[in-house]
Amino acid sequence: LLWVSEGLSVYYEMILMNRAGCKSRNQMMEEWKNSIETYENNEGKKFQTLAQSSYQTWEYGPFGIAGKTISYYEKGPLIGMLLDFKIRHNTQNQKSLDDVMRMLYWKYYKEENRGFTEKEMKDICENIAGENLDDIFKYIYTLEPIDYNKYFSLAGLKVSQKSENGKFLYSIKRNKKTTPLQNLI
């Protein structure tokens, strides 16, 4: 589960700097854009799932083999974003990925003195979100392309893509009209 322990840590690195006032919302969104570009421009996304990158790190290293594998440092934060947006949306911003992380810590580390399984991680996410999250978890176990706008729109954001010199370039913009609920992050 390195995609959780390392990948979600990268997501928190991005948002905590914003929460602390060290980076603006625009700077944080620029980091998100860069994270999407790094992952989407890696041909390894066609060959290795996020779960496989966690399991195979001892074989290929944490950053893998360019063009053949992916890194949980690249795709893990993207999954963190999707989960956070979905949980915040489903709970009217009363809960977030923070609640998932706290629950995992208290239930499994403090109470049961152990780590957690993939199933337990998914169960906690779904319990807090209040619905089945197969639509997000499939991105961990399959090579299916991520539908960024499906989740970013929950936060009042739009992801645009263009191709230039053989590379995908992305932008993230706030929608002109948003509801208070969409101002999640």
Coordinates of C-alpha atoms in Angstrom, one line a residue:
L1 CA 0.0 0.0 0.0
L2 CA 2.8 2.4 -0.8
W3 CA 0.3 4.3 -3.0
V4 CA -1.4 5.2 0.4
S5 CA 1.6 5.8 2.7
E6 CA 3.8 7.5 0.1
G7 CA 1.4 8.7 -2.6
L8 CA -1.2 10.2 -0.3
S9 CA 1.6 11.9 1.6
V10 CA 2.5 13.7 -1.6
Y11 CA -1.1 14.9 -1.9
Y12 CA -1.0 16.1 1.7
E13 CA 2.3 17.9 1.1
M14 CA 0.5 19.9 -1.6
I15 CA -2.6 20.8 0.4
L16 CA -0.9 21.3 3.8
M17 CA 1.3 24.0 2.4
N18 CA -1.9 25.8 1.3
R19 CA -3.6 25.2 4.6
A20 CA -0.6 26.7 6.4
G21 CA -0.7 29.8 4.2
C22 CA 2.7 29.0 2.7
K23 CA 1.3 28.5 -0.8
S24 CA -1.7 30.1 -2.4
R25 CA -4.6 28.1 -3.8
N26 CA -3.3 28.9 -7.3
Q27 CA 0.2 27.5 -6.4
M28 CA -1.4 24.4 -5.0
M29 CA -3.5 23.9 -8.2
E30 CA -0.3 24.4 -10.3
E31 CA 1.2 21.5 -8.3
W32 CA -1.9 19.5 -9.1
K33 CA -1.5 20.3 -12.8
N34 CA 2.1 19.4 -12.7
S35 CA 1.3 16.1 -11.0
I36 CA -1.3 15.3 -13.7
E37 CA 1.1 16.1 -16.5
T38 CA 3.9 14.0 -15.0
Y39 CA 1.6 11.0 -14.7
E40 CA -0.2 11.5 -18.0
N41 CA 3.1 11.9 -20.0
N42 CA 4.5 8.7 -18.6
E43 CA 4.0 5.8 -21.1
G44 CA 4.3 3.4 -18.2
K45 CA 0.6 4.2 -17.4
K46 CA -0.2 1.8 -20.2
F47 CA 1.6 -1.1 -18.6
Q48 CA 1.5 -0.8 -14.8
T49 CA -1.3 -0.2 -12.4
L50 CA -1.0 1.9 -9.2
A51 CA -1.3 -1.3 -7.1
Q52 CA 1.4 -3.0 -9.1
S53 CA 3.7 0.0 -8.7
S54 CA 3.4 -0.5 -4.9
Y55 CA 4.1 -4.2 -5.0
Q56 CA 6.9 -4.0 -7.6
T57 CA 8.8 -1.2 -6.0
W58 CA 11.5 -3.6 -4.8
E59 CA 11.9 -4.8 -8.3
Y60 CA 12.0 -1.5 -10.2
G61 CA 12.6 1.2 -7.4
P62 CA 10.1 3.8 -6.2
F63 CA 10.3 5.8 -9.5
G64 CA 10.2 2.7 -11.8
I65 CA 11.6 2.5 -15.3
A66 CA 10.8 5.4 -17.5
G67 CA 8.1 4.5 -20.1
K68 CA 7.6 1.0 -18.7
T69 CA 6.3 1.6 -15.2
I70 CA 4.7 4.3 -13.1
S71 CA 5.5 5.6 -9.6
Y72 CA 3.1 5.7 -6.7
Y73 CA 4.6 9.1 -6.1
E74 CA 3.0 10.2 -9.4
K75 CA -0.4 8.5 -9.4
G76 CA -1.0 8.1 -5.6
P77 CA -1.6 11.9 -5.1
L78 CA -4.0 11.9 -8.0
I79 CA -6.1 9.2 -6.3
G80 CA -5.9 11.2 -3.1
M81 CA -7.4 14.2 -4.9
L82 CA -10.2 12.1 -6.3
L83 CA -11.0 10.5 -3.0
D84 CA -10.9 13.9 -1.1
F85 CA -13.2 15.6 -3.6
K86 CA -15.7 12.7 -3.6
I87 CA -15.8 12.5 0.2
R88 CA -16.1 16.2 0.6
H89 CA -18.9 16.4 -2.0
N90 CA -20.8 13.5 -0.5
T91 CA -20.7 14.8 3.0
Q92 CA -21.4 18.5 2.1
N93 CA -17.7 19.2 3.1
Q94 CA -18.3 17.8 6.7
K95 CA -15.8 15.0 6.1
S96 CA -12.7 14.6 4.0
L97 CA -9.7 12.4 3.3
D98 CA -8.4 13.7 6.6
D99 CA -11.1 11.7 8.4
V100 CA -10.1 8.5 6.5
M101 CA -6.5 8.9 7.6
R102 CA -7.5 9.6 11.2
M103 CA -9.8 6.6 11.3
L104 CA -7.1 4.3 9.8
Y105 CA -4.6 5.6 12.4
W106 CA -7.0 5.2 15.4
K107 CA -8.7 1.9 14.5
Y108 CA -5.8 -0.1 13.1
Y109 CA -2.6 1.4 14.7
K110 CA -3.8 2.6 18.1
E111 CA -6.6 0.1 18.8
E112 CA -5.5 -3.0 17.0
N113 CA -1.7 -2.4 17.0
R114 CA -1.3 -3.2 13.3
G115 CA -1.5 -1.8 9.8
F116 CA -4.5 -2.0 7.5
T117 CA -5.3 -4.0 4.5
E118 CA -6.4 -2.8 1.1
K119 CA -10.0 -3.9 1.8
E120 CA -10.0 -2.1 5.1
M121 CA -8.7 1.1 3.5
K122 CA -11.5 0.9 0.9
D123 CA -14.1 0.1 3.5
I124 CA -13.2 3.1 5.7
C125 CA -13.2 5.4 2.6
E126 CA -16.7 4.1 1.6
N127 CA -18.0 4.4 5.2
I128 CA -16.9 8.0 5.4
A129 CA -18.1 8.9 1.9
G130 CA -21.4 7.1 2.4
E131 CA -21.3 5.2 -0.8
N132 CA -19.5 2.6 -2.9
L133 CA -16.3 4.0 -4.4
D134 CA -15.5 1.4 -7.0
D135 CA -15.5 4.2 -9.6
I136 CA -12.3 5.6 -8.0
F137 CA -10.7 2.4 -6.7
K138 CA -10.8 1.0 -10.3
Y139 CA -8.0 3.5 -11.1
I140 CA -5.8 1.8 -8.5
Y141 CA -6.2 -1.7 -10.0
T142 CA -6.7 -1.1 -13.7
L143 CA -5.1 0.9 -16.5
E144 CA -8.3 2.8 -17.2
P145 CA -7.6 6.5 -18.0
I146 CA -8.6 8.8 -15.1
D147 CA -11.7 10.9 -15.7
Y148 CA -10.4 14.0 -14.0
N149 CA -13.3 16.3 -14.7
K150 CA -15.8 13.9 -13.2
Y151 CA -14.2 14.5 -9.8
F152 CA -12.6 18.0 -10.2
S153 CA -16.1 19.3 -11.1
L154 CA -17.2 18.4 -7.6
A155 CA -14.8 21.1 -6.4
G156 CA -15.9 23.6 -9.0
L157 CA -12.8 23.0 -11.1
K158 CA -12.3 22.1 -14.8
V159 CA -9.3 20.3 -16.2
S160 CA -8.4 21.0 -19.8
Q161 CA -5.9 19.1 -21.9
K162 CA -4.0 19.9 -25.1
S163 CA -1.2 18.3 -26.9
E164 CA 2.0 20.1 -27.8
N165 CA 5.2 18.7 -29.2
G166 CA 4.1 15.2 -28.4
K167 CA 3.3 16.0 -24.7
F168 CA 0.1 16.5 -22.9
L169 CA -0.3 19.9 -21.2
Y170 CA -3.0 20.5 -18.7
S171 CA -4.6 23.4 -17.0
I172 CA -7.0 23.6 -14.0
K173 CA -9.4 26.5 -13.8
R174 CA -12.1 27.4 -11.3
N175 CA -15.5 27.4 -12.9
K176 CA -17.1 30.8 -13.2
K177 CA -20.2 29.8 -11.3
T178 CA -19.7 27.6 -8.3
T179 CA -21.8 26.7 -5.4
P180 CA -20.5 27.1 -1.8
L181 CA -20.3 23.3 -1.7
Q182 CA -18.0 23.3 -4.7
N183 CA -15.5 25.5 -2.9
L184 CA -14.2 22.4 -1.3
I185 CA -10.5 23.0 -1.4

